[in-house]
Coordinates of C-alpha atoms in Angstrom, one line a residue:
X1 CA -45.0 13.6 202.8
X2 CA -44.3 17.4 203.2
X3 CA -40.5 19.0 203.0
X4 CA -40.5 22.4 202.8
X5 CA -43.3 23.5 200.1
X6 CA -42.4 20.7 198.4
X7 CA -44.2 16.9 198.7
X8 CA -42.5 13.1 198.4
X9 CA -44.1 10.0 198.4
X10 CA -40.9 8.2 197.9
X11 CA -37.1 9.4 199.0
X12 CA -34.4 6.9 197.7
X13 CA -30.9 7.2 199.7
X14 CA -28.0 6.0 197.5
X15 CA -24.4 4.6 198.6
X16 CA -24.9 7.4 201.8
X17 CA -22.8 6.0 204.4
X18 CA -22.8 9.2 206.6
X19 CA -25.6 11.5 207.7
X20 CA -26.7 14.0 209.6
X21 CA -28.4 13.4 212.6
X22 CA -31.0 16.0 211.6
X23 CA -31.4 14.1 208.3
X24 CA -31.9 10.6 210.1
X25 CA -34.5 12.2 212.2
X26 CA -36.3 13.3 209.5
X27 CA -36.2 10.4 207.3
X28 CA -37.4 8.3 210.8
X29 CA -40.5 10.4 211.6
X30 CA -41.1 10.3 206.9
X31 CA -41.3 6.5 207.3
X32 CA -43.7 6.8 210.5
X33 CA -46.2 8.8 208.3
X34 CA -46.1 6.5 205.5
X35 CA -43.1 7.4 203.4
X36 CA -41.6 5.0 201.7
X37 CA -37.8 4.8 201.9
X38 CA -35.5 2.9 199.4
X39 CA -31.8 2.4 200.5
X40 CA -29.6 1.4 197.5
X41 CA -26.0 0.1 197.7
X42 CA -24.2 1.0 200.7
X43 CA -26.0 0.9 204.0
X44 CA -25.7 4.2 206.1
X45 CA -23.5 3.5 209.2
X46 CA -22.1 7.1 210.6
X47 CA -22.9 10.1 211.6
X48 CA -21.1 13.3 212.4
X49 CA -17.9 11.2 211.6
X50 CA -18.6 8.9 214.1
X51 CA -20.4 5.2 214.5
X52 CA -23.5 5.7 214.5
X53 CA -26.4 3.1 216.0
X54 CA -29.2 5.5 214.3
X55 CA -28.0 5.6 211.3
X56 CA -27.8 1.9 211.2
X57 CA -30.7 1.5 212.4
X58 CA -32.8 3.6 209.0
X59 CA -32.0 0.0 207.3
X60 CA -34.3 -1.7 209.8
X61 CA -37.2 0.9 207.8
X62 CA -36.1 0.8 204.5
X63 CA -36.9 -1.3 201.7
X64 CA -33.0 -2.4 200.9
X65 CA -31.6 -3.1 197.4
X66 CA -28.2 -3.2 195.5
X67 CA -27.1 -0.2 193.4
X68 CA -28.2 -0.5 190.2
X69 CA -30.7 0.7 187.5
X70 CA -32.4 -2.8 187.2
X71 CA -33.0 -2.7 190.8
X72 CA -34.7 0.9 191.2
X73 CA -36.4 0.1 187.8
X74 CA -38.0 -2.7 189.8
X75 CA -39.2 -0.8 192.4
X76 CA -39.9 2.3 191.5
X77 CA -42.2 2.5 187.5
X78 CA -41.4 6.3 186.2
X79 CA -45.1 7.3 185.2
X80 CA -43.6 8.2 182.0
X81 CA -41.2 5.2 179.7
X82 CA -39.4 5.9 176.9
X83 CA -38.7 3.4 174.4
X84 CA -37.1 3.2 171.4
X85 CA -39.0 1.4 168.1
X86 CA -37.0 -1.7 168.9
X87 CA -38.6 -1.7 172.4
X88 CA -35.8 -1.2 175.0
X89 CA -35.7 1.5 177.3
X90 CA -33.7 4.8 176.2
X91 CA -30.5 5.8 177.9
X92 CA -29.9 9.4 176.7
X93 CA -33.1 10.8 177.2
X94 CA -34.2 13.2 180.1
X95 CA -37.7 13.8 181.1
X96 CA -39.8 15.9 184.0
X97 CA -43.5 16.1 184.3
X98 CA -45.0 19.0 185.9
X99 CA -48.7 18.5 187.1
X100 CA -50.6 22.0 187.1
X101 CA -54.4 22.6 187.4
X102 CA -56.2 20.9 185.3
X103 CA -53.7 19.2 183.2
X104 CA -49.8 18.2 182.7
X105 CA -46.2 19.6 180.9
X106 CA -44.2 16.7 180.0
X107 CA -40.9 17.7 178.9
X108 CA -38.1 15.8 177.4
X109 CA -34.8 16.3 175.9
X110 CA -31.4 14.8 175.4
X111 CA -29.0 14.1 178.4
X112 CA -25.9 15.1 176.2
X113 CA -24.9 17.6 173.6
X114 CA -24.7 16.3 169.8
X115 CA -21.5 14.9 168.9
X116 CA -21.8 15.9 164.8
X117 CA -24.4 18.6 164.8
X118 CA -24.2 19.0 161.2
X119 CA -25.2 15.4 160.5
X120 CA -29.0 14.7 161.3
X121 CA -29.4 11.2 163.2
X122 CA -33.6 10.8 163.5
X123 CA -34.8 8.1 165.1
X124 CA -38.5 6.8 166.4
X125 CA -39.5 6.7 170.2
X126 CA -42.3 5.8 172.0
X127 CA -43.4 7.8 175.1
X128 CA -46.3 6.2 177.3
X129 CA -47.7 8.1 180.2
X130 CA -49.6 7.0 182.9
X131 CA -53.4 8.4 182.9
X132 CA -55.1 9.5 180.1
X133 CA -54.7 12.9 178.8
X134 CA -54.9 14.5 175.3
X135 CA -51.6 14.9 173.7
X136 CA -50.7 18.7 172.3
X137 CA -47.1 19.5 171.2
X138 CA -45.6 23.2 171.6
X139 CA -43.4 24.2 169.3
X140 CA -40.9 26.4 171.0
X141 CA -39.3 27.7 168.3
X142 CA -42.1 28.9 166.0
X143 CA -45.2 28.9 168.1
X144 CA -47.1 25.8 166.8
X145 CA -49.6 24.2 168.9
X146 CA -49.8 20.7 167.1
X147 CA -52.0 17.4 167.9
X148 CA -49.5 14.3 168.5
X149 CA -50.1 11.0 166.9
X150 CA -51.3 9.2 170.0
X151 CA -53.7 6.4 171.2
X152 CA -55.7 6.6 174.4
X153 CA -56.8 3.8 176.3
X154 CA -56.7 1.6 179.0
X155 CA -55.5 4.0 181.3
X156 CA -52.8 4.9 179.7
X157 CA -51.4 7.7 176.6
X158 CA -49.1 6.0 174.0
X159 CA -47.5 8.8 171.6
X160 CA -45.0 8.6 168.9
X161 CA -42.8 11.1 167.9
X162 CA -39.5 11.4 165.2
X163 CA -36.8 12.6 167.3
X164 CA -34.0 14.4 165.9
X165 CA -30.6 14.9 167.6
X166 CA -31.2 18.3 168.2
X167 CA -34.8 17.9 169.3
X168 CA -36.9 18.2 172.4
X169 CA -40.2 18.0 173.3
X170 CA -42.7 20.4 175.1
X171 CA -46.0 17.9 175.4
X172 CA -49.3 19.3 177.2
X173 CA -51.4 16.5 179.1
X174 CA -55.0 17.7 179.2
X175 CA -56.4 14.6 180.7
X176 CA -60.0 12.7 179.5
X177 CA -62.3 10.1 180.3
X178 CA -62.1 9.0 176.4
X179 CA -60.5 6.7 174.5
X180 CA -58.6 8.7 171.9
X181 CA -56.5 8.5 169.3
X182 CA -54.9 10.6 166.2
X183 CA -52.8 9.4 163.4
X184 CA -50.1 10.5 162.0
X185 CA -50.3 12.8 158.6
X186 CA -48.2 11.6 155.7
X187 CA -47.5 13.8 152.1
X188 CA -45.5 12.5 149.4
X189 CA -41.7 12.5 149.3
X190 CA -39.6 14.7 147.9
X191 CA -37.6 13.2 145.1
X192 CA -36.1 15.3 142.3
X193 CA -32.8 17.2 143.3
X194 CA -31.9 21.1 141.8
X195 CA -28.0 21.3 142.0
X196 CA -27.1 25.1 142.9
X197 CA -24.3 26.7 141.4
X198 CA -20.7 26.0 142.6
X199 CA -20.2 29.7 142.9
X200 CA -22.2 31.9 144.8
X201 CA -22.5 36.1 145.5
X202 CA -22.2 37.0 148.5
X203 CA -23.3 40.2 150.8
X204 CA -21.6 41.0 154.0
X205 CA -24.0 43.1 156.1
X206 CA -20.7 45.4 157.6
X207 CA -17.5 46.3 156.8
X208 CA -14.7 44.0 156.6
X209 CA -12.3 43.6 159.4
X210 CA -8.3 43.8 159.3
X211 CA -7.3 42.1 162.8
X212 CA -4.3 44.7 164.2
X213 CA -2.6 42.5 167.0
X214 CA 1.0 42.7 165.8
X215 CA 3.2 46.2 166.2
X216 CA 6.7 47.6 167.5
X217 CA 5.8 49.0 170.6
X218 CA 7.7 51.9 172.0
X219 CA 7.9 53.2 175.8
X220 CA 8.6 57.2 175.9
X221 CA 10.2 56.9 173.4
X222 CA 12.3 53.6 174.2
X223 CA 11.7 50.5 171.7
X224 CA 10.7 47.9 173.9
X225 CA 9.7 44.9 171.4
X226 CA 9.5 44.6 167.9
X227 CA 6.5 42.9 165.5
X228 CA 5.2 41.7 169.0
X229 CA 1.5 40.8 169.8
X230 CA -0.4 42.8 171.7
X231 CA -1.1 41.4 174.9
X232 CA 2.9 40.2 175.1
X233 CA 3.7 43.5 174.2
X234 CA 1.6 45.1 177.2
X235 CA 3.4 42.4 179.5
X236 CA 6.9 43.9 179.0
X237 CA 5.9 47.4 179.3
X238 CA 3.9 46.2 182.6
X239 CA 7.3 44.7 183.5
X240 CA 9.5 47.3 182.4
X241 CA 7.5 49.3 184.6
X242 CA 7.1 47.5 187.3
X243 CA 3.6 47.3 186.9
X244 CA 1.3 44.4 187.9
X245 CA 0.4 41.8 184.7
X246 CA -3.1 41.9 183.7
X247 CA -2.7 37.9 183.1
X248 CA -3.6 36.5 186.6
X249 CA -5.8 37.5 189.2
X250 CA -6.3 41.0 187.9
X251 CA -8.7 43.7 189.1
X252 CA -11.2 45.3 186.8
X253 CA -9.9 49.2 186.2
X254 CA -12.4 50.8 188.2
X255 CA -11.3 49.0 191.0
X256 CA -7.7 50.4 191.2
X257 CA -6.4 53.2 192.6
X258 CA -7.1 56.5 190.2
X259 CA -3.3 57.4 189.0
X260 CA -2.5 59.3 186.5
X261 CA -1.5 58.0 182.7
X262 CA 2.4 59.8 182.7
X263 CA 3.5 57.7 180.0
X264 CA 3.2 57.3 176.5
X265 CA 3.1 54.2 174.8
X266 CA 3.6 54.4 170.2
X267 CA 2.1 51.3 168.7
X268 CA 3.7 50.7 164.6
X269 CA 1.8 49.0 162.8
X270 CA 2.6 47.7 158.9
X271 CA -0.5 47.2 157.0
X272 CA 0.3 45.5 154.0
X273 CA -2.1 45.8 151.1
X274 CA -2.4 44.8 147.4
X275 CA -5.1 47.9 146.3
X276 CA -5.1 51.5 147.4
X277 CA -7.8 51.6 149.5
X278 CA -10.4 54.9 150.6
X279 CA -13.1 54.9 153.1
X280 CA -11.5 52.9 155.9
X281 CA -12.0 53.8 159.0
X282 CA -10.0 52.6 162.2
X283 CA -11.6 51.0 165.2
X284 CA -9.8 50.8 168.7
X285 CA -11.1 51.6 172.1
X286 CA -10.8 54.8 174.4
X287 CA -10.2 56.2 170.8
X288 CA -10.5 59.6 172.0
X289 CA -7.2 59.7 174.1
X290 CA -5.2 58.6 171.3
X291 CA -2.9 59.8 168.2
X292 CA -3.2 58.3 165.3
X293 CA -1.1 58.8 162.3
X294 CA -1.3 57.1 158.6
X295 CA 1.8 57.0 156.4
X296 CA 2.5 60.3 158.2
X297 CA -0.9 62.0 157.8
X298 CA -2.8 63.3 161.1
X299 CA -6.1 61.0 161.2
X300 CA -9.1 63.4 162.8
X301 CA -9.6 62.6 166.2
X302 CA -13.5 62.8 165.8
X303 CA -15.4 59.7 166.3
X304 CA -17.8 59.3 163.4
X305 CA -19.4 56.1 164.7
X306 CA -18.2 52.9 166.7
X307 CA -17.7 49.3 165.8
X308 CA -19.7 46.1 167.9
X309 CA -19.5 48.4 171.3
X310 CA -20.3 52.1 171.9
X311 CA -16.3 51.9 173.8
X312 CA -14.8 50.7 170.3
X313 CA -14.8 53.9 168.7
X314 CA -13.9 54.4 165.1
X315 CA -12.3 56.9 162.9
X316 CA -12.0 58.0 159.4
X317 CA -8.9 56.6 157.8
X318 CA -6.3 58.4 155.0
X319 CA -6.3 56.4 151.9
X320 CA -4.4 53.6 152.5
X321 CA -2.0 53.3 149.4
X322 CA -0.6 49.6 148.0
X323 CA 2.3 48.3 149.4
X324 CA 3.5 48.9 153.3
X325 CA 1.6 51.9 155.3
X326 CA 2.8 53.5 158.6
X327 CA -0.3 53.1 161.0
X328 CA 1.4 54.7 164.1
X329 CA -1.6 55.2 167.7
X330 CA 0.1 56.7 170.5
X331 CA -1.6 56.2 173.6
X332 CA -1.4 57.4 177.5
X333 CA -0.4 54.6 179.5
X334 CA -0.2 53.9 183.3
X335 CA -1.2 51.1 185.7
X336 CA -4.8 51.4 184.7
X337 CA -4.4 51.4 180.5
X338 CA -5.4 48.2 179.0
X339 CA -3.5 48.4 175.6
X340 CA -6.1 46.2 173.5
X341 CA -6.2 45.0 169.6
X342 CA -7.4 47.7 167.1
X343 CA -9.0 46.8 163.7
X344 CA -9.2 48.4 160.2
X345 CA -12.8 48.2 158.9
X346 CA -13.7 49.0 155.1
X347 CA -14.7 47.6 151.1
X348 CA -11.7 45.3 150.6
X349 CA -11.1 41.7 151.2
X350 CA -8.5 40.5 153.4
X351 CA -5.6 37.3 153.9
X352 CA -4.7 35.3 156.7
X353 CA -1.7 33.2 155.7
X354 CA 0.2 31.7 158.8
X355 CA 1.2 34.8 161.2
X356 CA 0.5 37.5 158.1
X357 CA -2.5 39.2 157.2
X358 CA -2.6 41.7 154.4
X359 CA -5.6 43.6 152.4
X360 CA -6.5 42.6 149.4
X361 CA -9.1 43.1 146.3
X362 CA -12.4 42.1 147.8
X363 CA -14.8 39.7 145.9
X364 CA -17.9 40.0 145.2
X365 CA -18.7 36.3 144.4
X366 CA -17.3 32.7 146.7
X367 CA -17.4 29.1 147.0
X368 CA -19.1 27.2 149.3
X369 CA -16.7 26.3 152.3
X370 CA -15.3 28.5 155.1
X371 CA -15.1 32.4 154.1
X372 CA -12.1 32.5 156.5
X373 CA -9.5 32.0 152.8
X374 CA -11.8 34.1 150.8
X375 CA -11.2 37.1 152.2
X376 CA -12.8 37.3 155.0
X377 CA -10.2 35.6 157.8
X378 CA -11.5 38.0 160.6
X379 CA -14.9 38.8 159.7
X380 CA -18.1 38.6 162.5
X381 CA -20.9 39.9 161.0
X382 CA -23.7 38.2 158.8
X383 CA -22.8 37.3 155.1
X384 CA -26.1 36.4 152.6
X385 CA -25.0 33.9 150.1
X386 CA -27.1 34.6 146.8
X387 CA -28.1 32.7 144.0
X388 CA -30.6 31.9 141.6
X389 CA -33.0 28.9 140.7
X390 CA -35.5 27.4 138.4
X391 CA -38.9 25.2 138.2
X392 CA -40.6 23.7 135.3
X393 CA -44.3 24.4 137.6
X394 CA -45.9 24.9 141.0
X395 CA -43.9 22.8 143.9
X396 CA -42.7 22.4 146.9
X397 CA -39.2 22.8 147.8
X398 CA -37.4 21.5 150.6
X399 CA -34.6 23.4 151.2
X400 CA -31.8 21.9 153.4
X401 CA -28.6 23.9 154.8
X402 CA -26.5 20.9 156.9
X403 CA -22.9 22.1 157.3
X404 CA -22.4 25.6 158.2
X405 CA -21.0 27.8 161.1
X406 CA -22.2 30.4 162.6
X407 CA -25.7 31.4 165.0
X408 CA -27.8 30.3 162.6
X409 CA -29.1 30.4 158.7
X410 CA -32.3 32.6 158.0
X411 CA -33.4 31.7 154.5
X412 CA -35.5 34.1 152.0
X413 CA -36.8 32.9 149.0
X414 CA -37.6 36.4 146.5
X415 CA -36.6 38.5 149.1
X416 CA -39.3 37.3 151.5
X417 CA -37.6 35.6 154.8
X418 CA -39.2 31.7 154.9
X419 CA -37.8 30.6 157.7
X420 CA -34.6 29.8 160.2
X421 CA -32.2 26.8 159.8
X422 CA -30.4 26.5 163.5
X423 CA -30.8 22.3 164.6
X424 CA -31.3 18.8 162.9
X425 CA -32.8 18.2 160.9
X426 CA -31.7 21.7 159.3
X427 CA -34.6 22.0 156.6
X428 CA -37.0 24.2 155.8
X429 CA -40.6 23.5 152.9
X430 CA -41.8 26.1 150.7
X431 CA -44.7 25.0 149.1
X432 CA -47.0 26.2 146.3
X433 CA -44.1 27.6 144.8
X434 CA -45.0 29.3 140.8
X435 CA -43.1 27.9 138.3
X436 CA -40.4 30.4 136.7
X437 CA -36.6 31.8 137.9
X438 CA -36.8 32.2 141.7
X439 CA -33.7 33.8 143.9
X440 CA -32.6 32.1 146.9
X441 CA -30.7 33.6 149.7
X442 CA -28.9 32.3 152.5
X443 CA -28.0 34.5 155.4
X444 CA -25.6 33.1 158.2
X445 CA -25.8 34.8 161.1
X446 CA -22.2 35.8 162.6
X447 CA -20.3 35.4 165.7
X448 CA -17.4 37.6 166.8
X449 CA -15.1 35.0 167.5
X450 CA -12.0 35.3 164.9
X451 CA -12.5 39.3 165.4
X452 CA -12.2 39.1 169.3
X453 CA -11.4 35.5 170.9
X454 CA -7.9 33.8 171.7
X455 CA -6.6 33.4 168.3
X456 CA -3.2 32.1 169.3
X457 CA -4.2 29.8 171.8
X458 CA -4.1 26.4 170.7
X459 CA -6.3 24.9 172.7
X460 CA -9.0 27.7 172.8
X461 CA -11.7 25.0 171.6
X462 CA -11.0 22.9 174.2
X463 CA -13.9 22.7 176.8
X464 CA -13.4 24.6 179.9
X465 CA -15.4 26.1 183.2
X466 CA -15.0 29.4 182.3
X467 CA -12.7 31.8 180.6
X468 CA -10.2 34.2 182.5
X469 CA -7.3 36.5 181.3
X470 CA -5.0 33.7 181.2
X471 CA -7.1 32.5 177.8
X472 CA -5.5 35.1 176.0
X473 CA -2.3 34.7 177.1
X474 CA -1.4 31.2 176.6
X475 CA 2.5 30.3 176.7
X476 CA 4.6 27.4 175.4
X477 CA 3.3 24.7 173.1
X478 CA -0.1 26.1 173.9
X479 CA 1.1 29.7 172.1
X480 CA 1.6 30.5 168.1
X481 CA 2.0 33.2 166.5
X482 CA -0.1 31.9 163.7
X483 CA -3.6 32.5 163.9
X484 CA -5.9 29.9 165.1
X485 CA -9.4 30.5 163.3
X486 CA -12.6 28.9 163.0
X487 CA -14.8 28.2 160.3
X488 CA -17.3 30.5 159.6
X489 CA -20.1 30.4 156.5
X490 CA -22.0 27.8 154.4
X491 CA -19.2 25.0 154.4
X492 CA -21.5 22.9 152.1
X493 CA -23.6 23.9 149.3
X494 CA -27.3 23.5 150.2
X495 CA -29.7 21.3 148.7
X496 CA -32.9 21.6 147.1
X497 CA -35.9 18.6 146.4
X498 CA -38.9 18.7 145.1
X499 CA -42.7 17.0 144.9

């Protein structure tokens, strides 16, 4: 039955009390031409928010039944079942079959996000098609075309497939008049264990970051707060200005009205470091309107390069010496100036302790665990974790990387990249690997999220529709001045097994 480009042999209404009378025509002249219609639970009854004798009567063409699964599942057989190896019917599995020209897509994935994503949870289904078809698995990931263990008979295409919790499956249908069948290919397991070394050198693949959120702030010359965060600090000069707060229902920039920037606004900032410190740079936006001064010392107002956005500008930095320096940005302000964090970048490790960060001696080696209290609290870029192994003779290595955060984990093994860890079961094989030393690398790909997201909102991992000013400017018990970070690394050192 035709709707629109698109064709039903079946349309199920369910617990619809009310509908249109454009709707109850159409599902009338869909049961004249041989439609079948399933009402479940509640019988329709109105109708433009009134009784309505039509809409009763669609009950006296439907096939009626109560709302539940067991009662659709009785009437209606997917073409496709899902079962687990115990037999029953899965529950948390979605699935769509697309028919093209000349042969099928089956698709199927998890209803729900993984609860633990770290912790692989594998399991065995059974997936049973209607018709028979020759079974070929695409790999979306890496490109693989592979046969799937199937059998082929009696109308019908059984396949089996380890699911992981991360998993889905991309399955092409090419159909035949055969009987078919492929088994499943089995290699020996993997059995003896190398343990890794506890310590581990590491590689960032940019400069380290110093977060700069925290200042005295001064209005044409007026102190207005004192060691204040940023985004407060731009509400009571907004206020002492009778401005508009950019915490609500704010326009974008553009969109106000072009006024000129007729007041000044001095940042101090005390950066507190254990080394002295050359080759930092500073990184803030619309760098080029402002002054910036380092325990007294003019810093060049040329740009020599910009950090994560072409807007975020950075400079060349004065040594910075050990103990407290002076980093004092003046800025224009008006009703269009968003006053926004700035960042030190450079060679030296960093601490986040509570509401106090500080620069510190950067190291060169780590554990295994988050790099957030080794020195690298802010940090957003990749890191490669280094270190070395041996084997007795030729083998194959599984390499496993469970428990980390960040994008993803691309592996190298001698320099030569293997391979990408980013679901379940979070493994990667090397095989015909020479006996000898070998060098392992890890590299977790970064996210910006302790360099730019909400760090003082305490309930910034909390799911939510979307995110608006307001998620930087929490208030109350939802507010601290401590820093609220993530993890971010290798939390667990990876394993390696051999056959």
């Amino acid at each position: 039955m035709g709707c629109s480009a698109l064709t039903y042999d079946t349309i199920i209404a369910a617990d619809c009390i009310t509908l249109r009378p454009t709707t109850i025509d159409f599902l009338k002249k869909f049961a004249e031409r041989g439609g079948r219609f399933i009402i479940m639970g509640e019988l329709p009854s109105m109708s433009g928010g009134e009784v309505s004798a039509d809409a009763t009567a669609l009950s006296e063409i439907a096939e009626c039944i109560p709302f539940g699964k067991a009662e659709i599942l009785e009437k209606i057989r997917p073409d496709v079942l899902i079962q687990n190896a115990d037999g029953t019917r899965t529950d948390d599995l979605l699935f769509t079959r697309r028919r093209c020209e000349g042969y099928d897509w089956l698709f199927i994935t998890h209803a729900d996000p993984t609860r633990l994503p770290h912790i692989t949870e594998r399991r065995e289904i059974t997936v049973t098609a209607d018709g028979m078809y020759i079974p070929e698995v695409y790999d979306t990931l890496c490109g693989e075309v592979l046969k799937a263990d199937c059998t082929v008979s009696g109308g019908r295409t059984k396949m089996n497939f380890a699911l992981c919790n991360s998993d889905s499956l991309l399955i092409k249908l090419t159909p035949t008049d055969e009987e078919y069948s492929h088994g499943k290919s089995t290699e020996p397991p993997f059995e003896r264990e190398i343990i890794l070394p506890s310590q581990v050198d590491i590689i960032p693949s940019e400069p380290n970051v110093l977060l700069l959120d925290r200042a005295d702030f001064y209005l044409d010359g007026q102190l207005i707060c004192t060691d204040e965060e940023m985004l407060r600090a731009d509400n009571a000069i907004r206020e002492k200005l009778g401005f508009d707060k950019r915490e609500t229902k704010v326009v974008q920039p553009w969109a106000v009205a072009d006024e000129p920037e007729n007041h000044t606004v001095r940042m101090v900032f005390v950066v507190h470091s254990d080394i002295a410190c050359t080759g930092a740079r500073i990184a803030l936006e619309n760098g080029a309107k402002a002054d910036i001064r380092l325990n007294g010392v003019e810093v060049s107002a040329e740009a020599d390069g910009y950090y994560v956005d072409k807007y975020i500008a950075t400079r060349p930095l004065p040594p910075i010496v050990r103990g407290e320096n002076l980093l004092e940005v003046s800025v224009p302000f008006g009703v269009r100036t968003d006053l926004e964090n700035s960042f030190v970048l450079g060679d030296f490790g960093c601490e986040c302790v509570g509401d106090r960060v500080r620069i510190i001696q950067k190291r060169g080696a780590a554990y295994y665990g988050t790099l957030t209290n080794q020195g690298y609290p802010f940090y957003g870029g990749n890191v490669t974790y280094r270190t070395e192994f041996e084997l007795e003779g030729k083998s194959d290595v599984r390499i496993t990387a469970s428990y980390w955060r960040g994008a993803f984990v691309k592996v190298r093994l001698d320099g030569k990249a293997i391979g990408n860890i980013a679901f379940a079961p979070h493994e990667l094989t090397a095989r015909d690997i020479s006996g000898g030393k070998h060098t392992i690398e890890f590299e977790v790909f970064g996210n910006r999220y302790n360099t730019f997201s909400a760090l003082h909102n305490l309930s910034a991992d909390k799911p939510r529709v979307y995110i608006g000013p307001a998620y930087w400017r929490s208030r109350g018990d939802n507010w601290s001045y401590e820093y609220n970070l993530r993890d971010f690394g290798l939390l667990k050192k990876p394993t390696l097994f051999l056959r």
